[in-house]
Structures are given as structure tokens and as C-alpha cells.
Short mmCIF file of C-alpha atoms in Angstrom, two decimals:
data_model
loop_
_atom_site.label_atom_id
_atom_site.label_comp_id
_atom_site.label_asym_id
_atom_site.label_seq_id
_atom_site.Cartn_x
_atom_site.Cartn_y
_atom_site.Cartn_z
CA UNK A 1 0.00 0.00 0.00
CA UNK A 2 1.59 3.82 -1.12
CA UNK A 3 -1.77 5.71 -1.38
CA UNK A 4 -4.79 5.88 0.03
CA UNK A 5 -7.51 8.46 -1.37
CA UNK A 6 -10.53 9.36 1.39
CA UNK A 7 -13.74 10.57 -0.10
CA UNK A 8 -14.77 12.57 2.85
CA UNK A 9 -12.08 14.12 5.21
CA UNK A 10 -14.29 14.86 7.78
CA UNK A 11 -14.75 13.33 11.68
CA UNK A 12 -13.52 10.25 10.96
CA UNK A 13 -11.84 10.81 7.50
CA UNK A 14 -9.06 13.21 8.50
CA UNK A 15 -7.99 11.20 11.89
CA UNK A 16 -8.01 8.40 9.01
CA UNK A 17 -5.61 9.89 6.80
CA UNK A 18 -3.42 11.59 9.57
CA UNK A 19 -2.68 7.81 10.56
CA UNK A 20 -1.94 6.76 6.89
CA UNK A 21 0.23 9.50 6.69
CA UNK A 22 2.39 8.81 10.33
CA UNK A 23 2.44 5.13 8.02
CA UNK A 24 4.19 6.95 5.51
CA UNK A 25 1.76 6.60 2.69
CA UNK A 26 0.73 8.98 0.06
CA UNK A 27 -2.29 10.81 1.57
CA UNK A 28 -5.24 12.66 -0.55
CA UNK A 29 -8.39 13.18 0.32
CA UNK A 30 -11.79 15.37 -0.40
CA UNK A 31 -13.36 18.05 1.49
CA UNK A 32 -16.53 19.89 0.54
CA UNK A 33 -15.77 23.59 2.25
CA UNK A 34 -13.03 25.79 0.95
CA UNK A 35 -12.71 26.43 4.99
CA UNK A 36 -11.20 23.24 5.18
CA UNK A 37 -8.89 22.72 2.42
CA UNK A 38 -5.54 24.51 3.12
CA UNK A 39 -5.89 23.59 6.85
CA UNK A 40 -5.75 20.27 5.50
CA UNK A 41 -3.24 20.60 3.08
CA UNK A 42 -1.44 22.39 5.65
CA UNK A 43 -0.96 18.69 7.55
CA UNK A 44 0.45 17.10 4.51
CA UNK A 45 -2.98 15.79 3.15
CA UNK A 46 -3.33 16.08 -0.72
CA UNK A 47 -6.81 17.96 -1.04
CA UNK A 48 -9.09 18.58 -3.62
CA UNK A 49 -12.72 20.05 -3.42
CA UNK A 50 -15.73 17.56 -4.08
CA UNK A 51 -19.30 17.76 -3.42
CA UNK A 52 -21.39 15.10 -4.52
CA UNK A 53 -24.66 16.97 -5.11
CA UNK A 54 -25.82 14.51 -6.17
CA UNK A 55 -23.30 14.75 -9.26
CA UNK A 56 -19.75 15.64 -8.51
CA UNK A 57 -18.85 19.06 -8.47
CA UNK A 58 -15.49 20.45 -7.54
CA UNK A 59 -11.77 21.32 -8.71
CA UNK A 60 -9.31 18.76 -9.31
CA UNK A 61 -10.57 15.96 -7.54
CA UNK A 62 -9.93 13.44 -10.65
CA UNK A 63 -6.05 12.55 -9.43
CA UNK A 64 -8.06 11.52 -6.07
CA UNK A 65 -9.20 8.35 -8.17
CA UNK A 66 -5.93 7.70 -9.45
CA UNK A 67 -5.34 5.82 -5.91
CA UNK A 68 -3.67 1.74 -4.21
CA UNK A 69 -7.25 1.95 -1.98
CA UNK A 70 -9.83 4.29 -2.47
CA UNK A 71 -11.78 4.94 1.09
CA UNK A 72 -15.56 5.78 0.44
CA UNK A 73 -16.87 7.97 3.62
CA UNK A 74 -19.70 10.04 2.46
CA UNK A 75 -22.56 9.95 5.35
CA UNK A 76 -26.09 9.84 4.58
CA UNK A 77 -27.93 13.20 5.21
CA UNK A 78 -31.08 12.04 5.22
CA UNK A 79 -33.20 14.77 7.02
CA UNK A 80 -32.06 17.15 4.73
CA UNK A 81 -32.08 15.67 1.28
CA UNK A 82 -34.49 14.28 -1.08
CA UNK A 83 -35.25 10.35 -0.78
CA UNK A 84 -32.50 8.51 -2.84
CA UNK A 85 -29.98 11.38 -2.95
CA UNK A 86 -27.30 9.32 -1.45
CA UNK A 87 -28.00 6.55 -3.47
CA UNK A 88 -27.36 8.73 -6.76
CA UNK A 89 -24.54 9.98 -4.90
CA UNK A 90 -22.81 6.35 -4.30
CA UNK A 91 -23.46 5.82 -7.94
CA UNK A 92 -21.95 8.87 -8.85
CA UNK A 93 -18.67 7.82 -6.77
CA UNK A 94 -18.56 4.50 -8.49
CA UNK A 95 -18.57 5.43 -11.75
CA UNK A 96 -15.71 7.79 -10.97
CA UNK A 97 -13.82 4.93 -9.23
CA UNK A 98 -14.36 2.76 -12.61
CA UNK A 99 -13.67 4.90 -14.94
CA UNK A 100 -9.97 5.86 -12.80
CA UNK A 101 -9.46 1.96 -12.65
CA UNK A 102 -9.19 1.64 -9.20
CA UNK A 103 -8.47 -1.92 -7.87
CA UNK A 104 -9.32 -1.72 -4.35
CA UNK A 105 -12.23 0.08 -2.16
CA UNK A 106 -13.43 0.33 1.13
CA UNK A 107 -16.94 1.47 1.83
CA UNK A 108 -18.18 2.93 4.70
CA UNK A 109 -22.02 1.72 5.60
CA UNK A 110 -23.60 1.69 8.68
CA UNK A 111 -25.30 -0.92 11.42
CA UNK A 112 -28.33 0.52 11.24
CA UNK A 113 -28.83 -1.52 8.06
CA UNK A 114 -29.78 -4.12 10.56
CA UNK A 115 -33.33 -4.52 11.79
CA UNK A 116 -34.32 -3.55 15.22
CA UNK A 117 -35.41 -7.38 16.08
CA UNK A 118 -34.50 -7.64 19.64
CA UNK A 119 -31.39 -10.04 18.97
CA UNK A 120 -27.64 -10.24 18.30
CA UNK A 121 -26.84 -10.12 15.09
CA UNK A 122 -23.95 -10.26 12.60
CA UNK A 123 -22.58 -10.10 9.20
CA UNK A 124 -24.04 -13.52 7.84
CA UNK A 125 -27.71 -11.81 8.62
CA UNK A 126 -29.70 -12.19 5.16
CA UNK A 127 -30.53 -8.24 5.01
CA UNK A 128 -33.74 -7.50 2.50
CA UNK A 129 -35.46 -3.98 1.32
CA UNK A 130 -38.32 -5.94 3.61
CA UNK A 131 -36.25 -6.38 6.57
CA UNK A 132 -33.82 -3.70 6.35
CA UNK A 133 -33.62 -0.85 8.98
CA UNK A 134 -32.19 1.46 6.31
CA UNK A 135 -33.43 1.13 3.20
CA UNK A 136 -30.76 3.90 1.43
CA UNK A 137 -27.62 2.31 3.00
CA UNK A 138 -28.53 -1.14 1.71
CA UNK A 139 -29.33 -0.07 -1.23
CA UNK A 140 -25.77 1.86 -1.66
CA UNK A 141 -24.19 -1.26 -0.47
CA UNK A 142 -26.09 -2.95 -3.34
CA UNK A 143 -24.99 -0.59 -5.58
CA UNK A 144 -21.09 -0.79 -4.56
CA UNK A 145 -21.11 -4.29 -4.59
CA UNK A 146 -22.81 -4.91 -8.26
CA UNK A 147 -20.27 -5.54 -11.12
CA UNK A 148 -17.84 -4.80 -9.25
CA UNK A 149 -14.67 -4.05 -11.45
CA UNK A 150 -12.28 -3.97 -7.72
CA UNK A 151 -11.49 -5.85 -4.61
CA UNK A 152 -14.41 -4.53 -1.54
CA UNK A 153 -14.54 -4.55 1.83
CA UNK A 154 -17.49 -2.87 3.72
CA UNK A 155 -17.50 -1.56 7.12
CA UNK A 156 -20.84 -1.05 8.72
CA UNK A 157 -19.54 0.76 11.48
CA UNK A 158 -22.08 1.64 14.67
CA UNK A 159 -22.50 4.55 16.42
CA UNK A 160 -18.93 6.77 16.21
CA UNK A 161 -17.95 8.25 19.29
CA UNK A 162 -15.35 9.48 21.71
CA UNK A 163 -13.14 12.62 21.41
CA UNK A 164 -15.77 15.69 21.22
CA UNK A 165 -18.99 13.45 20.65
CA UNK A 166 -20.42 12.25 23.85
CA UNK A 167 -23.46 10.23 23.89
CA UNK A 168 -24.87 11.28 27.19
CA UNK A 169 -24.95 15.26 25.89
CA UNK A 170 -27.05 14.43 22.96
CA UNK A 171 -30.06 13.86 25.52
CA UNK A 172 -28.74 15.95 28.77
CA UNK A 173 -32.20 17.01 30.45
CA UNK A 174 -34.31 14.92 27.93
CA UNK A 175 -37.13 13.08 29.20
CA UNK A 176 -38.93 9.39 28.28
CA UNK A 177 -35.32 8.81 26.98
CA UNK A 178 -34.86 5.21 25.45
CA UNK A 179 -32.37 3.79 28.27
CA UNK A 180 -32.47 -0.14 28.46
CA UNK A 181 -31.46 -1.23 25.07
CA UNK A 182 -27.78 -2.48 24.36
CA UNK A 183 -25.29 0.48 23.00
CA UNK A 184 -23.62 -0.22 19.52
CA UNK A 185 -20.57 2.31 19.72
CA UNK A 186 -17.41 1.94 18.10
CA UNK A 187 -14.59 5.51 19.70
CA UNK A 188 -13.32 7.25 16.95
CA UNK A 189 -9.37 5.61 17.91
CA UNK A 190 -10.52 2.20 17.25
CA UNK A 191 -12.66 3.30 14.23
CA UNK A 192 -9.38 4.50 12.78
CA UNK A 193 -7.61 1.76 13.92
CA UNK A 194 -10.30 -1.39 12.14
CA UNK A 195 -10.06 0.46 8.90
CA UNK A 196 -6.13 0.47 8.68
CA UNK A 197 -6.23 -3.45 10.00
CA UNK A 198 -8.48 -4.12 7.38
CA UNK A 199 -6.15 -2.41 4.22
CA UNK A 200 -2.67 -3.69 6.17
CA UNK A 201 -4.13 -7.30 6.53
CA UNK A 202 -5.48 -7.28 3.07
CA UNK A 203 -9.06 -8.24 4.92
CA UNK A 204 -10.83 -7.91 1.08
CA UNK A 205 -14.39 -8.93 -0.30
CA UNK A 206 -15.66 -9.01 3.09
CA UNK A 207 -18.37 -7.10 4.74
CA UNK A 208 -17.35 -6.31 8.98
CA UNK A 209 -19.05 -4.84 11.85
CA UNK A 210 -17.55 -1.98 13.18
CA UNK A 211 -18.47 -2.08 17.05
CA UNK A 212 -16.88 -2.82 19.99
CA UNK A 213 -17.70 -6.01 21.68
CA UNK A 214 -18.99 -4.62 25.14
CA UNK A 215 -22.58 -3.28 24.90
CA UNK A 216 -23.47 -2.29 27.84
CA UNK A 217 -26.80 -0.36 28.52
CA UNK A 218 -27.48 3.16 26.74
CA UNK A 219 -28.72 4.28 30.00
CA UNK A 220 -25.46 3.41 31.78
CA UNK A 221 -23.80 5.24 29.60
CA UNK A 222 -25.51 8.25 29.33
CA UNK A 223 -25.18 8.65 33.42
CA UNK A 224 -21.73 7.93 33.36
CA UNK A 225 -20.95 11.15 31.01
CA UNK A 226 -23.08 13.25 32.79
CA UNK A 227 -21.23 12.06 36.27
CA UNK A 228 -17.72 12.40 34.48
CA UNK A 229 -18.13 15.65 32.18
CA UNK A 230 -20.56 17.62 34.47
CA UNK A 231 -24.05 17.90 32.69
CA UNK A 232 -27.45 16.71 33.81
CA UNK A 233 -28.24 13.54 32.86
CA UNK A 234 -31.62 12.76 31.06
CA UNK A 235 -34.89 13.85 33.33
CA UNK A 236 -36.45 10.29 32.65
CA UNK A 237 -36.13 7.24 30.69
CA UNK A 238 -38.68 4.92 28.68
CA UNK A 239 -40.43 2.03 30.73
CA UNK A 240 -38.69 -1.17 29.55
CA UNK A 241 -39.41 -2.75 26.93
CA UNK A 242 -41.01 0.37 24.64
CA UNK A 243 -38.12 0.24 22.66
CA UNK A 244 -36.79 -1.94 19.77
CA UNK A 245 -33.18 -2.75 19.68
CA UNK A 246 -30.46 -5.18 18.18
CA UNK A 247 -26.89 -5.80 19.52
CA UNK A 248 -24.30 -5.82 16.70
CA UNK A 249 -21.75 -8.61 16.75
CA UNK A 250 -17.76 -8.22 16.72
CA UNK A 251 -16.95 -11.31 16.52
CA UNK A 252 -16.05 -11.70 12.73
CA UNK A 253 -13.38 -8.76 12.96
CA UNK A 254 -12.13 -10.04 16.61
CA UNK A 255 -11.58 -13.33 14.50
CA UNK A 256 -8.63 -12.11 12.12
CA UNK A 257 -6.44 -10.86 15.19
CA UNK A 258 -8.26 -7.27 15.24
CA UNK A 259 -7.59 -6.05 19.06
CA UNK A 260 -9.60 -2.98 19.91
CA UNK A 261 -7.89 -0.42 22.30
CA UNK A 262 -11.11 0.57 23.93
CA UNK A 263 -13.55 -2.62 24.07
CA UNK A 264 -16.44 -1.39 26.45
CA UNK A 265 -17.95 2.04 25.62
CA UNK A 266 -18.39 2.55 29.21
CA UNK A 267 -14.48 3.76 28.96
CA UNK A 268 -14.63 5.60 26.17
CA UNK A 269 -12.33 8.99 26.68
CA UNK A 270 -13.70 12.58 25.64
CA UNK A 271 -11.98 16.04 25.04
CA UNK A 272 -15.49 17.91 25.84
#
């Protein structure tokens, strides 16, 4: 591996490529703000502009294709979009990574493909448009995976945390707040971290589960933040069993040697 090209140098993008580039690899990566660019070109990271809107649009972000492993990270906005805008987006990127040749990708999806069943599950789950939680993501996944022309791996990573996002703010002072279901987090370090294993271990035409293997209760969690970082905690919490929930497997990445630094969300560190 020389070069590694990330669509989207954002949260967990740019952490991403910072660790690529301690690796010594060729760096290069997208950002869709002119804000961002020559902070991150400042660090050493080859950017170009690129917004996929749905089509691309942008300056000079045709080298980013020309790429060892191409790193799709473009997150779904779907409150703010029209229905099947990221779809057209994914197929947008594709055809872009086709048409540049590129022989290896990895995709970033999401665990909330997975139905809310009230069960473990893991990557050998047979997921359907019926059974799906997210319709758009599995579809994009689809889309990735269809005549394919390159070698694929997909991360559906869970809920990505740690550093300045801290699960117990987002609902500091809420009330009826769902509480006993099992967490699905994965801290940003680790996130990092699986993605690199995955390209250094040449983990490809697989689909993994980013999560970390403890899952301990959302409501544990929240009043440990709110304890630790000195904000109220949530007013009240659902009666059991209002909620649906699942409980995402590691097992499948803990099986090819993958070691996660910070297992149990419950010890997940924050710069608030």
C-alpha cells in the first residue's frame, strides 16, 4: 500500500488519513468547504474540493481516483435531502472509481442496516429492502457491490464516538429517553484503527461490523458522562421494553487478530 484516497475528510476521515500519513503513505483526500482545504493541506494531506450533489462538483478531484485503496466515507444526510440522494450519490462515486481503474475500495455503511429485532446479530444476517432498517444504506451497499470491477470490503460501522462526541450530551435534560437497550458504539481511535487493519491485513471482499464487543446499557452510559463531564443527565427514561433494539456482533473482525484499544464504551475517553 503507497496511497490511500478518502472521499470525505471529515470526523472520521481526516484522523483516518493523519494515521496513513504517520504510516508513511501517500495521503489525498476530499473536502466539501473551501474552509477546510488549506488547513488540510497544511498537515500534509493532498486535497481537492468535491461535493457530490448529487453529481460531482469540484476542482481537481480526478487525481483523487488515481489511488492503491480508495476509502468511500460520504454519510447519509437524510433529514435534509431528497429520498435517494445518497444513493445517486454512491453511484456517482462509483462510476468515478471505474472509470480511474481503481483496484481496491473500502466502503463505509452503517449498522443501522440491521433490523431492530430484539437479537444479536452479525454479518451472515440475510438483510432484505423488507427487513432492512435502512433502506438507502442497503441499497448503496447494493450498488457498490454490483459488477464490481475492484477488490471490496465494507465496514458497517455503529455509532462513532469518543473525542468531542459524547453520547450522554445528545439527551442531557431529555425526558422518556430510550435507556435499556444495548449500545452499539465503536470511539473514533478504534474506528481509525479497524479500517487500517483491514487495508494492512489485506481483509478484502468481506463485509465487517464496526463495534466494539462490550454493549453495555445506553442508560449506563448516558449517566456515566453526565457524572464524568458535568451535565445533567436525562430527566427520565422509557419504561422497559417500549423500545426496539439489536446488539451488533464483533466477533467476525475479533476473529482475524483485530484487538480494539477501547472494548467497552463505558471507557470511552472525551476532550469535551
Amino acid at each position: 500500500m503507497t496511497s490511500v484516497a478518502i472521499i470525505g475528510l471529515g470526523w472520521l476521515g481526516e484522523p483516518l488519513a493523519l494515521h496513513f500519513l504517520e504510516k508513511g503513505c501517500h495521503v489525498k483526500g476530499s473536502t466539501t468547504t473551501q474552509e477546510k482545504l488549506s488547513r488540510l493541506q497544511s498537515k500534509g494531506i493532498e486535497t481537492a474540493l468535491l461535493k457530490f450533489n448529487p453529481h460531482p462538483e469540484g476542482l481537481g478531484f480526478i487525481s483523487l481516483f488515481e489511488t492503491d485503496v480508495l476509502f468511500i466515507n460520504i454519510p447519509p444526510r437524510s433529514k435534509s435531502v431528497p429520498e435517494g440522494f445518497y444513493v445517486e450519490q454512491i453511484k456517482f462515486v462509483k462510476a468515478l472509481a471505474v472509470q480511474s481503474k481503481v483496484k481496491k475500495i473500502i466502503f463505509v455503511s452503517s449498522t443501522s442496516v440491521y433490523p431492530d429485532w430484539n437479537q444479536k446479530v452479525d454479518e451472515s444476517f440475510r438483510l432484505t429492502m423488507e427487513n432492512t432498517g435502512s433502506p438507502g444504506i442497503l441499497r448503496a451497499e447494493q450498488i457498490i457491490q454490483s459488477e464490481k470491477s475492484y477488490d471490496l470490503t465494507i465496514i458497517r460501522f455503529g455509532g462513532l464516538l469518543g473525542v468531542d462526541r459524547i453520547p450522554g450530551r445528545y439527551f442531557s435534560g431529555k425526558s422518556n429517553v430510550t435507556g435499556d437497550s444495548p449500545v452499539n458504539y465503536i470511539h473514533q481511535v478504534d474506528a481509525v484503527r479497524l479500517s487500517s487493519w483491514i487495508i494492512e491485513n489485506n481483509l478484502w471482499n468481506e463485509t465487517f461490523n464496526g463495534v466494539a464487543p462490550v454493549h453495555p446499557l445506553r442508560r449506563d452510559v448516558y449517566e456515566k458522562n453526565a457524572l464524568e463531564l458535568g451535565f445533567s443527565p436525562p430527566v427520565s427514561y422509557e419504561k422497559k421494553g417500549e423500545s426496539m433494539w439489536k446488539e451488533i456482533s464483533a466477533d467476525k473482525i475479533l476473529a482475524t487478530g483485530f484487538q480494539f484499544q477501547i472494548p467497552d464504551p463505558l471507557d470511552f475517553w472525551y476532550r469535551p
